PDB file of C-alpha atoms and ligand atoms in Angstrom:
ATOM      1  CA  MET A   6     -15.149   8.774  15.234  1.00  0.00           C
ATOM      2  CA  LEU A   7     -12.671  10.404  12.855  1.00  0.00           C
ATOM      3  CA  THR A   8     -13.298  13.777  11.220  1.00  0.00           C
ATOM      4  CA  SER A   9     -14.955  13.142   7.868  1.00  0.00           C
ATOM      5  CA  LEU A  10     -12.954  12.655   4.698  1.00  0.00           C
ATOM      6  CA  LYS A  11     -15.998  13.783   2.758  1.00  0.00           C
ATOM      7  CA  GLY A  12     -15.003  15.454  -0.502  1.00  0.00           C
ATOM      8  CA  LYS A  13     -11.263  14.857   0.016  1.00  0.00           C
ATOM      9  CA  SER A  14      -9.381  13.995  -3.174  1.00  0.00           C
ATOM     10  CA  VAL A  15      -7.687  10.611  -2.820  1.00  0.00           C
ATOM     11  CA  ILE A  16      -5.531   8.384  -5.064  1.00  0.00           C
ATOM     12  CA  VAL A  17      -5.044   4.687  -4.331  1.00  0.00           C
ATOM     13  CA  THR A  18      -2.435   2.986  -6.522  1.00  0.00           C
ATOM     14  CA  GLY A  19      -3.004  -0.723  -7.003  1.00  0.00           C
ATOM     15  CA  GLY A  20      -6.633   0.035  -6.185  1.00  0.00           C
ATOM     16  CA  SER A  21      -8.100  -2.469  -8.644  1.00  0.00           C
ATOM     17  CA  LYS A  22      -7.379  -5.476  -6.457  1.00  0.00           C
ATOM     18  CA  GLY A  23      -6.515  -6.746  -3.013  1.00  0.00           C
ATOM     19  CA  ILE A  24      -5.356  -4.319  -0.342  1.00  0.00           C
ATOM     20  CA  GLY A  25      -5.688  -1.303  -2.647  1.00  0.00           C
ATOM     21  CA  ARG A  26      -9.310  -2.164  -3.328  1.00  0.00           C
ATOM     22  CA  GLY A  27      -9.856  -2.503   0.442  1.00  0.00           C
ATOM     23  CA  ILE A  28      -8.296   0.910   1.062  1.00  0.00           C
ATOM     24  CA  ALA A  29     -10.459   2.384  -1.713  1.00  0.00           C
ATOM     25  CA  GLN A  30     -13.628   0.830  -0.276  1.00  0.00           C
ATOM     26  CA  VAL A  31     -12.939   2.308   3.153  1.00  0.00           C
ATOM     27  CA  PHE A  32     -12.204   5.795   1.772  1.00  0.00           C
ATOM     28  CA  ALA A  33     -15.267   5.654  -0.499  1.00  0.00           C
ATOM     29  CA  ARG A  34     -17.467   4.752   2.470  1.00  0.00           C
ATOM     30  CA  HIS A  35     -16.127   7.869   4.199  1.00  0.00           C
ATOM     31  CA  GLY A  36     -17.163  10.069   1.292  1.00  0.00           C
ATOM     32  CA  ALA A  37     -13.804  10.617  -0.457  1.00  0.00           C
ATOM     33  CA  LYS A  38     -13.488  11.593  -4.106  1.00  0.00           C
ATOM     34  CA  LEU A  39     -11.444   8.680  -5.271  1.00  0.00           C
ATOM     35  CA  THR A  40      -9.232   7.538  -8.147  1.00  0.00           C
ATOM     36  CA  ILE A  41      -7.862   4.009  -8.272  1.00  0.00           C
ATOM     37  CA  ALA A  42      -4.813   3.458 -10.485  1.00  0.00           C
ATOM     38  CA  ALA A  43      -3.320   0.270 -11.940  1.00  0.00           C
ATOM     39  CA  ARG A  44      -2.279  -1.175 -15.322  1.00  0.00           C
ATOM     40  CA  ASN A  45      -5.167  -3.477 -16.264  1.00  0.00           C
ATOM     41  CA  GLU A  46      -8.101  -1.360 -17.440  1.00  0.00           C
ATOM     42  CA  GLU A  47     -10.702  -4.138 -17.276  1.00  0.00           C
ATOM     43  CA  ASP A  48      -9.918  -4.797 -13.595  1.00  0.00           C
ATOM     44  CA  LEU A  49     -10.088  -1.059 -12.905  1.00  0.00           C
ATOM     45  CA  LYS A  50     -13.509  -0.760 -14.557  1.00  0.00           C
ATOM     46  CA  THR A  51     -14.864  -3.721 -12.601  1.00  0.00           C
ATOM     47  CA  THR A  52     -13.624  -2.339  -9.288  1.00  0.00           C
ATOM     48  CA  VAL A  53     -14.930   1.174  -9.997  1.00  0.00           C
ATOM     49  CA  SER A  54     -18.392  -0.238 -10.662  1.00  0.00           C
ATOM     50  CA  GLU A  55     -18.211  -2.357  -7.480  1.00  0.00           C
ATOM     51  CA  ILE A  56     -17.165   0.573  -5.304  1.00  0.00           C
ATOM     52  CA  GLY A  57     -19.582   3.060  -6.873  1.00  0.00           C
ATOM     53  CA  GLY A  58     -19.882   6.537  -5.340  1.00  0.00           C
ATOM     54  CA  ASP A  59     -17.516   9.248  -6.478  1.00  0.00           C
ATOM     55  CA  THR A  60     -14.927   6.803  -7.852  1.00  0.00           C
ATOM     56  CA  ARG A  61     -12.940   6.960 -11.092  1.00  0.00           C
ATOM     57  CA  TYR A  62      -9.877   5.192 -12.484  1.00  0.00           C
ATOM     58  CA  GLU A  63      -6.606   5.937 -14.265  1.00  0.00           C
ATOM     59  CA  VAL A  64      -4.440   3.460 -16.145  1.00  0.00           C
ATOM     60  CA  CYS A  65      -0.929   3.909 -14.764  1.00  0.00           C
ATOM     61  CA  ASP A  66       2.344   2.035 -14.348  1.00  0.00           C
ATOM     62  CA  VAL A  67       3.719   3.160 -10.988  1.00  0.00           C
ATOM     63  CA  ALA A  68       7.256   2.200 -12.007  1.00  0.00           C
ATOM     64  CA  ASP A  69       7.222   4.769 -14.816  1.00  0.00           C
ATOM     65  CA  TRP A  70       7.748   8.466 -14.046  1.00  0.00           C
ATOM     66  CA  ALA A  71       5.882   9.850 -17.065  1.00  0.00           C
ATOM     67  CA  SER A  72       2.910   7.598 -16.345  1.00  0.00           C
ATOM     68  CA  VAL A  73       2.771   8.543 -12.632  1.00  0.00           C
ATOM     69  CA  GLN A  74       3.169  12.259 -13.315  1.00  0.00           C
ATOM     70  CA  ALA A  75       0.400  12.188 -15.939  1.00  0.00           C
ATOM     71  CA  MET A  76      -1.899  10.185 -13.662  1.00  0.00           C
ATOM     72  CA  VAL A  77      -1.494  12.520 -10.670  1.00  0.00           C
ATOM     73  CA  GLY A  78      -1.963  15.605 -12.875  1.00  0.00           C
ATOM     74  CA  SER A  79      -5.103  14.169 -14.406  1.00  0.00           C
ATOM     75  CA  VAL A  80      -6.548  13.273 -10.986  1.00  0.00           C
ATOM     76  CA  ALA A  81      -5.831  16.749  -9.606  1.00  0.00           C
ATOM     77  CA  LYS A  82      -7.646  18.262 -12.574  1.00  0.00           C
ATOM     78  CA  ALA A  83     -10.637  15.943 -12.302  1.00  0.00           C
ATOM     79  CA  GLN A  84     -10.943  16.024  -8.509  1.00  0.00           C
ATOM     80  CA  GLY A  85      -9.975  19.649  -7.869  1.00  0.00           C
ATOM     81  CA  GLY A  86      -6.571  18.979  -6.300  1.00  0.00           C
ATOM     82  CA  LEU A  87      -5.058  16.202  -4.235  1.00  0.00           C
ATOM     83  CA  ASP A  88      -5.380  15.586  -0.495  1.00  0.00           C
ATOM     84  CA  VAL A  89      -4.247  11.989   0.004  1.00  0.00           C
ATOM     85  CA  MET A  90      -1.847   9.749  -1.935  1.00  0.00           C
ATOM     86  CA  CYS A  91      -2.028   6.061  -0.973  1.00  0.00           C
ATOM     87  CA  ALA A  92       1.034   4.522  -2.674  1.00  0.00           C
ATOM     88  CA  ASN A  93       0.015   0.906  -2.355  1.00  0.00           C
ATOM     89  CA  ALA A  94       0.704  -0.895  -5.663  1.00  0.00           C
ATOM     90  CA  GLY A  95       3.261  -3.654  -5.373  1.00  0.00           C
ATOM     91  CA  ALA A  96       4.315  -7.080  -6.594  1.00  0.00           C
ATOM     92  CA  PHE A  97       5.724 -10.094  -4.809  1.00  0.00           C
ATOM     93  CA  PRO A  98       7.093 -12.735  -7.207  1.00  0.00           C
ATOM     94  CA  GLN A  99       8.710 -15.480  -5.121  1.00  0.00           C
ATOM     95  CA  THR A 100      12.119 -16.552  -6.460  1.00  0.00           C
ATOM     96  CA  LYS A 101      15.145 -17.787  -4.530  1.00  0.00           C
ATOM     97  CA  MET A 102      18.394 -15.932  -5.250  1.00  0.00           C
ATOM     98  CA  ILE A 103      19.960 -18.937  -6.970  1.00  0.00           C
ATOM     99  CA  ASP A 104      17.229 -18.748  -9.634  1.00  0.00           C
ATOM    100  CA  MET A 105      16.670 -14.976  -9.689  1.00  0.00           C
ATOM    101  CA  GLU A 106      17.683 -13.004 -12.764  1.00  0.00           C
ATOM    102  CA  PRO A 107      19.041  -9.535 -11.956  1.00  0.00           C
ATOM    103  CA  ALA A 108      16.232  -8.085 -14.107  1.00  0.00           C
ATOM    104  CA  GLU A 109      13.627  -9.510 -11.691  1.00  0.00           C
ATOM    105  CA  TRP A 110      15.386  -7.771  -8.780  1.00  0.00           C
ATOM    106  CA  ASP A 111      15.299  -4.460 -10.676  1.00  0.00           C
ATOM    107  CA  GLN A 112      11.629  -4.881 -11.575  1.00  0.00           C
ATOM    108  CA  VAL A 113      10.547  -5.546  -7.980  1.00  0.00           C
ATOM    109  CA  MET A 114      12.560  -2.568  -6.772  1.00  0.00           C
ATOM    110  CA  ALA A 115      10.951  -0.364  -9.422  1.00  0.00           C
ATOM    111  CA  VAL A 116       7.363  -1.436  -8.748  1.00  0.00           C
ATOM    112  CA  ASN A 117       7.627  -1.481  -4.939  1.00  0.00           C
ATOM    113  CA  LEU A 118      10.248   1.096  -3.977  1.00  0.00           C
ATOM    114  CA  LYS A 119      10.949   3.532  -6.798  1.00  0.00           C
ATOM    115  CA  SER A 120       7.174   3.883  -7.171  1.00  0.00           C
ATOM    116  CA  SER A 121       6.936   5.291  -3.629  1.00  0.00           C
ATOM    117  CA  PHE A 122       9.356   8.056  -4.587  1.00  0.00           C
ATOM    118  CA  LEU A 123       7.611   8.689  -7.924  1.00  0.00           C
ATOM    119  CA  CYS A 124       4.132   8.889  -6.356  1.00  0.00           C
ATOM    120  CA  VAL A 125       5.316  11.274  -3.641  1.00  0.00           C
ATOM    121  CA  LYS A 126       7.347  13.421  -6.047  1.00  0.00           C
ATOM    122  CA  ALA A 127       4.397  13.786  -8.423  1.00  0.00           C
ATOM    123  CA  SER A 128       2.096  14.769  -5.531  1.00  0.00           C
ATOM    124  CA  ILE A 129       4.298  17.489  -4.007  1.00  0.00           C
ATOM    125  CA  PRO A 130       3.182  20.362  -6.287  1.00  0.00           C
ATOM    126  CA  TYR A 131      -0.469  19.700  -5.363  1.00  0.00           C
ATOM    127  CA  PHE A 132       0.256  19.427  -1.633  1.00  0.00           C
ATOM    128  CA  GLU A 133       2.248  22.654  -1.870  1.00  0.00           C
ATOM    129  CA  LYS A 134      -0.657  24.376  -3.602  1.00  0.00           C
ATOM    130  CA  ALA A 135      -3.167  23.111  -1.014  1.00  0.00           C
ATOM    131  CA  GLY A 136      -0.881  23.917   1.918  1.00  0.00           C
ATOM    132  CA  LYS A 137      -1.375  20.389   3.271  1.00  0.00           C
ATOM    133  CA  GLY A 138      -1.334  16.741   2.306  1.00  0.00           C
ATOM    134  CA  ARG A 139      -1.158  13.113   3.364  1.00  0.00           C
ATOM    135  CA  VAL A 140       0.813  10.147   2.040  1.00  0.00           C
ATOM    136  CA  VAL A 141       0.208   6.562   3.148  1.00  0.00           C
ATOM    137  CA  LEU A 142       2.624   3.862   1.945  1.00  0.00           C
ATOM    138  CA  THR A 143       1.851   0.151   1.980  1.00  0.00           C
ATOM    139  CA  SER A 144       5.031  -1.544   3.187  1.00  0.00           C
ATOM    140  CA  SER A 145       5.030  -5.036   4.774  1.00  0.00           C
ATOM    141  CA  ILE A 146       6.266  -7.019   7.767  1.00  0.00           C
ATOM    142  CA  THR A 147       8.342  -9.007   5.230  1.00  0.00           C
ATOM    143  CA  GLY A 148      11.683  -7.260   5.052  1.00  0.00           C
ATOM    144  CA  PRO A 149      11.489  -4.728   7.885  1.00  0.00           C
ATOM    145  CA  VAL A 150      10.654  -7.418  10.497  1.00  0.00           C
ATOM    146  CA  THR A 151      10.584 -10.924   9.028  1.00  0.00           C
ATOM    147  CA  GLY A 152      12.149 -12.958   6.237  1.00  0.00           C
ATOM    148  CA  TYR A 153      10.801 -15.571   3.851  1.00  0.00           C
ATOM    149  CA  PRO A 154      12.759 -17.605   1.251  1.00  0.00           C
ATOM    150  CA  GLY A 155      12.173 -16.242  -2.248  1.00  0.00           C
ATOM    151  CA  TRP A 156      11.617 -12.675  -1.143  1.00  0.00           C
ATOM    152  CA  THR A 157      15.070 -11.105  -0.846  1.00  0.00           C
ATOM    153  CA  HIS A 158      14.144  -8.476  -3.433  1.00  0.00           C
ATOM    154  CA  TYR A 159      10.662  -7.975  -2.031  1.00  0.00           C
ATOM    155  CA  GLY A 160      11.922  -7.694   1.568  1.00  0.00           C
ATOM    156  CA  ALA A 161      14.617  -5.235   0.543  1.00  0.00           C
ATOM    157  CA  SER A 162      12.062  -3.111  -1.328  1.00  0.00           C
ATOM    158  CA  LYS A 163       9.652  -3.064   1.629  1.00  0.00           C
ATOM    159  CA  SER A 164      12.462  -2.125   4.065  1.00  0.00           C
ATOM    160  CA  GLY A 165      13.577   0.483   1.553  1.00  0.00           C
ATOM    161  CA  GLN A 166      10.151   2.121   1.716  1.00  0.00           C
ATOM    162  CA  LEU A 167      10.641   2.660   5.459  1.00  0.00           C
ATOM    163  CA  GLY A 168      14.075   4.171   4.899  1.00  0.00           C
ATOM    164  CA  PHE A 169      12.585   6.474   2.270  1.00  0.00           C
ATOM    165  CA  LEU A 170       9.783   7.399   4.683  1.00  0.00           C
ATOM    166  CA  LYS A 171      12.021   8.937   7.350  1.00  0.00           C
ATOM    167  CA  THR A 172      13.699  11.550   5.181  1.00  0.00           C
ATOM    168  CA  ALA A 173      10.600  12.058   3.043  1.00  0.00           C
ATOM    169  CA  ALA A 174       8.727  12.983   6.250  1.00  0.00           C
ATOM    170  CA  MET A 175      11.288  15.710   6.920  1.00  0.00           C
ATOM    171  CA  GLU A 176      11.176  17.062   3.362  1.00  0.00           C
ATOM    172  CA  LEU A 177       7.356  17.003   3.233  1.00  0.00           C
ATOM    173  CA  ALA A 178       6.979  18.841   6.551  1.00  0.00           C
ATOM    174  CA  ARG A 179       7.503  22.181   4.786  1.00  0.00           C
ATOM    175  CA  TYR A 180       4.359  21.465   2.764  1.00  0.00           C
ATOM    176  CA  ASN A 181       2.417  20.631   5.952  1.00  0.00           C
ATOM    177  CA  THR A 182       2.245  17.079   4.620  1.00  0.00           C
ATOM    178  CA  THR A 183       2.615  13.864   6.591  1.00  0.00           C
ATOM    179  CA  ILE A 184       3.803  10.478   5.340  1.00  0.00           C
ATOM    180  CA  ASN A 185       3.339   7.203   7.198  1.00  0.00           C
ATOM    181  CA  ALA A 186       3.356   3.507   6.367  1.00  0.00           C
ATOM    182  CA  VAL A 187       1.090   0.559   7.055  1.00  0.00           C
ATOM    183  CA  MET A 188       2.932  -2.758   7.404  1.00  0.00           C
ATOM    184  CA  PRO A 189       0.482  -5.573   6.649  1.00  0.00           C
ATOM    185  CA  GLY A 190       0.998  -9.146   7.712  1.00  0.00           C
ATOM    186  CA  ASN A 191      -0.705 -11.771   5.559  1.00  0.00           C
ATOM    187  CA  ILE A 192      -3.842 -10.247   4.072  1.00  0.00           C
ATOM    188  CA  TYR A 193      -6.286 -12.268   1.979  1.00  0.00           C
ATOM    189  CA  THR A 194      -5.894 -10.838  -1.551  1.00  0.00           C
ATOM    190  CA  GLU A 195      -5.740 -12.049  -5.148  1.00  0.00           C
ATOM    191  CA  GLY A 196      -1.952 -11.740  -5.001  1.00  0.00           C
ATOM    192  CA  LEU A 197      -1.760 -13.914  -1.887  1.00  0.00           C
ATOM    193  CA  GLN A 198      -4.178 -16.488  -3.318  1.00  0.00           C
ATOM    194  CA  ASP A 199      -1.689 -16.971  -6.164  1.00  0.00           C
ATOM    195  CA  LEU A 200       0.751 -18.390  -3.566  1.00  0.00           C
ATOM    196  CA  GLY A 201      -1.531 -21.424  -3.096  1.00  0.00           C
ATOM    197  CA  GLU A 202      -3.822 -23.013  -0.504  1.00  0.00           C
ATOM    198  CA  ASP A 203      -0.959 -24.604   1.490  1.00  0.00           C
ATOM    199  CA  TYR A 204       0.683 -21.205   1.975  1.00  0.00           C
ATOM    200  CA  LEU A 205      -2.607 -19.634   3.086  1.00  0.00           C
ATOM    201  CA  LYS A 206      -3.353 -22.432   5.598  1.00  0.00           C
ATOM    202  CA  THR A 207       0.150 -22.475   7.090  1.00  0.00           C
ATOM    203  CA  MET A 208       0.084 -18.715   7.454  1.00  0.00           C
ATOM    204  CA  ALA A 209      -3.326 -18.610   9.154  1.00  0.00           C
ATOM    205  CA  ASN A 210      -2.043 -21.182  11.673  1.00  0.00           C
ATOM    206  CA  SER A 211       1.030 -19.099  12.482  1.00  0.00           C
ATOM    207  CA  ILE A 212      -1.015 -15.999  13.372  1.00  0.00           C
ATOM    208  CA  PRO A 213      -2.159 -15.612  17.011  1.00  0.00           C
ATOM    209  CA  LEU A 214      -5.561 -14.313  15.871  1.00  0.00           C
ATOM    210  CA  LYS A 215      -5.749 -17.463  13.683  1.00  0.00           C
ATOM    211  CA  ARG A 216      -6.871 -15.821  10.472  1.00  0.00           C
ATOM    212  CA  LEU A 217      -5.456 -13.891   7.572  1.00  0.00           C
ATOM    213  CA  GLY A 218      -6.194 -10.189   7.595  1.00  0.00           C
ATOM    214  CA  ASP A 219      -9.005  -8.601   5.624  1.00  0.00           C
ATOM    215  CA  VAL A 220      -8.164  -5.876   3.089  1.00  0.00           C
ATOM    216  CA  GLU A 221     -10.291  -3.413   5.034  1.00  0.00           C
ATOM    217  CA  ASP A 222      -8.109  -3.988   8.132  1.00  0.00           C
ATOM    218  CA  ILE A 223      -5.402  -2.205   6.139  1.00  0.00           C
ATOM    219  CA  GLY A 224      -7.892   0.334   4.769  1.00  0.00           C
ATOM    220  CA  ASN A 225      -8.858   1.349   8.305  1.00  0.00           C
ATOM    221  CA  ALA A 226      -5.218   1.935   9.293  1.00  0.00           C
ATOM    222  CA  ALA A 227      -4.668   3.988   6.113  1.00  0.00           C
ATOM    223  CA  LEU A 228      -7.814   5.982   6.880  1.00  0.00           C
ATOM    224  CA  PHE A 229      -6.468   6.883  10.321  1.00  0.00           C
ATOM    225  CA  PHE A 230      -3.157   8.145   8.889  1.00  0.00           C
ATOM    226  CA  ALA A 231      -5.156  10.217   6.369  1.00  0.00           C
ATOM    227  CA  SER A 232      -7.436  11.734   8.989  1.00  0.00           C
ATOM    228  CA  ASP A 233      -7.214  15.155  10.638  1.00  0.00           C
ATOM    229  CA  GLU A 234      -6.717  13.348  13.947  1.00  0.00           C
ATOM    230  CA  ALA A 235      -3.349  11.996  12.704  1.00  0.00           C
ATOM    231  CA  SER A 236      -2.040  15.430  11.721  1.00  0.00           C
ATOM    232  CA  TYR A 237       0.892  15.315  14.202  1.00  0.00           C
ATOM    233  CA  ILE A 238       2.066  11.815  13.211  1.00  0.00           C
ATOM    234  CA  THR A 239       4.688  11.606  10.473  1.00  0.00           C
ATOM    235  CA  GLY A 240       7.524   9.302   9.470  1.00  0.00           C
ATOM    236  CA  GLN A 241       5.905   6.442  11.391  1.00  0.00           C
ATOM    237  CA  GLN A 242       4.742   2.925  10.663  1.00  0.00           C
ATOM    238  CA  ILE A 243       2.080   0.622  12.058  1.00  0.00           C
ATOM    239  CA  ILE A 244       2.036  -3.184  11.876  1.00  0.00           C
ATOM    240  CA  VAL A 245      -1.376  -4.698  11.091  1.00  0.00           C
ATOM    241  CA  ASP A 246      -0.796  -8.457  11.256  1.00  0.00           C
ATOM    242  CA  GLY A 247      -3.067 -10.179  13.797  1.00  0.00           C
ATOM    243  CA  GLY A 248      -0.017 -10.612  16.037  1.00  0.00           C
ATOM    244  CA  GLN A 249       1.902 -12.622  13.444  1.00  0.00           C
ATOM    245  CA  ILE A 250       5.350 -11.330  14.393  1.00  0.00           C
ATOM    246  CA  LEU A 251       4.875 -11.923  18.155  1.00  0.00           C
ATOM    247  CA  PRO A 252       5.441 -15.647  18.853  1.00  0.00           C
ATOM    248  CA  GLU A 253       9.002 -16.437  19.967  1.00  0.00           C
ATOM    249  CA  SER A 254       8.643 -20.097  18.965  1.00  0.00           C
ATOM    250  CA  LEU A 255       6.201 -22.662  17.574  1.00  0.00           C
ATOM    251  CA  GLU A 256       5.578 -23.764  21.186  1.00  0.00           C
ATOM    252  CA  ALA A 257       4.515 -20.233  22.078  1.00  0.00           C
ATOM    253  CA  LEU A 258       1.798 -20.448  19.436  1.00  0.00           C
ATOM    254  CA  GLU A 259       0.606 -23.810  20.781  1.00  0.00           C
ATOM    255  CA  GLU A 260       0.196 -22.251  24.254  1.00  0.00           C
ATOM    256  CA  ILE A 261      -2.566 -19.957  22.969  1.00  0.00           C
TER     257      ILE A 261
HETATM  258  P1  NAP B 315      -2.499  -7.794  -5.482  1.00  0.00           P
HETATM  259  O1  NAP B 315      -3.737  -8.425  -4.991  1.00  0.00           O
HETATM  260  O2  NAP B 315      -1.596  -8.560  -6.387  1.00  0.00           O
HETATM  261  O3  NAP B 315      -2.833  -6.379  -6.146  1.00  0.00           O
HETATM  262  C1  NAP B 315      -1.780  -5.592  -6.629  1.00  0.00           C
HETATM  263  C2  NAP B 315      -2.326  -4.313  -7.201  1.00  0.00           C
HETATM  264  O4  NAP B 315      -1.224  -3.491  -7.631  1.00  0.00           O
HETATM  265  C3  NAP B 315      -3.201  -4.543  -8.412  1.00  0.00           C
HETATM  266  O5  NAP B 315      -4.195  -3.528  -8.464  1.00  0.00           O
HETATM  267  C4  NAP B 315      -2.221  -4.362  -9.573  1.00  0.00           C
HETATM  268  O6  NAP B 315      -2.914  -4.042 -10.767  1.00  0.00           O
HETATM  269  C5  NAP B 315      -1.369  -3.223  -9.026  1.00  0.00           C
HETATM  270  N1  NAP B 315      -0.049  -3.134  -9.656  1.00  0.00           N
HETATM  271  C6  NAP B 315       0.923  -4.069  -9.683  1.00  0.00           C
HETATM  272  N2  NAP B 315       1.982  -3.612 -10.383  1.00  0.00           N
HETATM  273  C7  NAP B 315       1.669  -2.345 -10.787  1.00  0.00           C
HETATM  274  C8  NAP B 315       2.338  -1.364 -11.554  1.00  0.00           C
HETATM  275  N3  NAP B 315       3.557  -1.557 -12.066  1.00  0.00           N
HETATM  276  N4  NAP B 315       1.717  -0.179 -11.770  1.00  0.00           N
HETATM  277  C9  NAP B 315       0.466   0.055 -11.269  1.00  0.00           C
HETATM  278  N5  NAP B 315      -0.205  -0.846 -10.540  1.00  0.00           N
HETATM  279  C10 NAP B 315       0.378  -2.040 -10.312  1.00  0.00           C
HETATM  280  O7  NAP B 315      -1.544  -7.383  -4.256  1.00  0.00           O
HETATM  281  P2  NAP B 315      -1.916  -7.078  -2.718  1.00  0.00           P
HETATM  282  O8  NAP B 315      -1.747  -8.340  -1.976  1.00  0.00           O
HETATM  283  O9  NAP B 315      -3.171  -6.331  -2.635  1.00  0.00           O
HETATM  284  O10 NAP B 315      -0.685  -6.126  -2.351  1.00  0.00           O
HETATM  285  C11 NAP B 315      -0.827  -4.709  -2.386  1.00  0.00           C
HETATM  286  C12 NAP B 315       0.300  -4.071  -1.584  1.00  0.00           C
HETATM  287  O11 NAP B 315       0.294  -4.607  -0.262  1.00  0.00           O
HETATM  288  C13 NAP B 315       1.695  -4.364  -2.149  1.00  0.00           C
HETATM  289  O12 NAP B 315       2.511  -3.235  -1.976  1.00  0.00           O
HETATM  290  C14 NAP B 315       2.203  -5.495  -1.266  1.00  0.00           C
HETATM  291  O13 NAP B 315       3.592  -5.519  -1.173  1.00  0.00           O
HETATM  292  C15 NAP B 315       1.556  -5.107   0.059  1.00  0.00           C
HETATM  293  N6  NAP B 315       1.427  -6.222   0.991  1.00  0.00           N
HETATM  294  C16 NAP B 315       0.544  -7.231   0.764  1.00  0.00           C
HETATM  295  C17 NAP B 315       0.400  -8.260   1.711  1.00  0.00           C
HETATM  296  C18 NAP B 315      -0.600  -9.352   1.572  1.00  0.00           C
HETATM  297  O14 NAP B 315      -0.634 -10.233   2.441  1.00  0.00           O
HETATM  298  N7  NAP B 315      -1.424  -9.381   0.563  1.00  0.00           N
HETATM  299  C19 NAP B 315       1.215  -8.255   2.857  1.00  0.00           C
HETATM  300  C20 NAP B 315       2.110  -7.216   3.043  1.00  0.00           C
HETATM  301  C21 NAP B 315       2.199  -6.195   2.113  1.00  0.00           C
HETATM  302  P3  NAP B 315      -2.284  -4.298 -12.250  1.00  0.00           P
HETATM  303  O15 NAP B 315      -1.605  -5.633 -12.192  1.00  0.00           O
HETATM  304  O16 NAP B 315      -3.452  -4.226 -13.159  1.00  0.00           O
HETATM  305  O17 NAP B 315      -1.319  -3.175 -12.483  1.00  0.00           O
END
């Protein structure tokens, strides 16, 4: 049993859908004061009413500094400070390099990687004021561990988050703040559903536990990093993938 997060002020970016919504649900169940942030206000409203409890929303584009800074400031005012920043929002358009416009590369880098820096930077003054803080990034197995055609930009952005994490952990230590990353495998979300039924089926079959992950599987890992019990863990990452990266060959999977 982890020490309660009751009353802790938490932000989950990309909290209107998918993994972010799962993270938000887990934190809400543990009594956190919660803000979910994303661009589409209707989706945010729907998710806030589904989650209930002490949950609010902010419209925010995580790729835009002014928007992130305003969002974090507004949350700190409304929730009496900031304890946990879950920088989760991300996008994964699938385009092979031969067809990829340089602008798409830049956009994916901005939404997935630059956003990590912006969310952490905007949170620092509040962590400094509180004398403590927690950051949890949502990275991926794609990039740091595996590859998939169409995701050169995505993989680079997700690996980039882990590079960012190491030095960020050192810089945040002076504010008694930890930063860690969850690396999901294939998790059943709206974004993943957009990739089609064939993709979902093939993926489930290539996972030793024979199912896609649930969004709350990622929420539980994020909750641990945010807990008091994880106070001496920083600059680290955990893979949550049902064993997806383990098989050495297709035959190895058939042996299960
Ligand atoms: P999703 O279902 O598509 O949800 C993405 C969320 O991010 C939505 O709330 C979306 O809301 C928000 N978002 C996207 N661009 C944004 C922006 N510029 N500013 C603010 N919010 C933005 O995606 P998901 O599958 O849950 O993925 C969430 C995170 O997990 C991403 O970082 C992704 O790389 C990572 N991940 C997912 C999987 C998986 O299997 N699903 C695996 C590994 C890693 P709006 O569109 O309204 O802004």
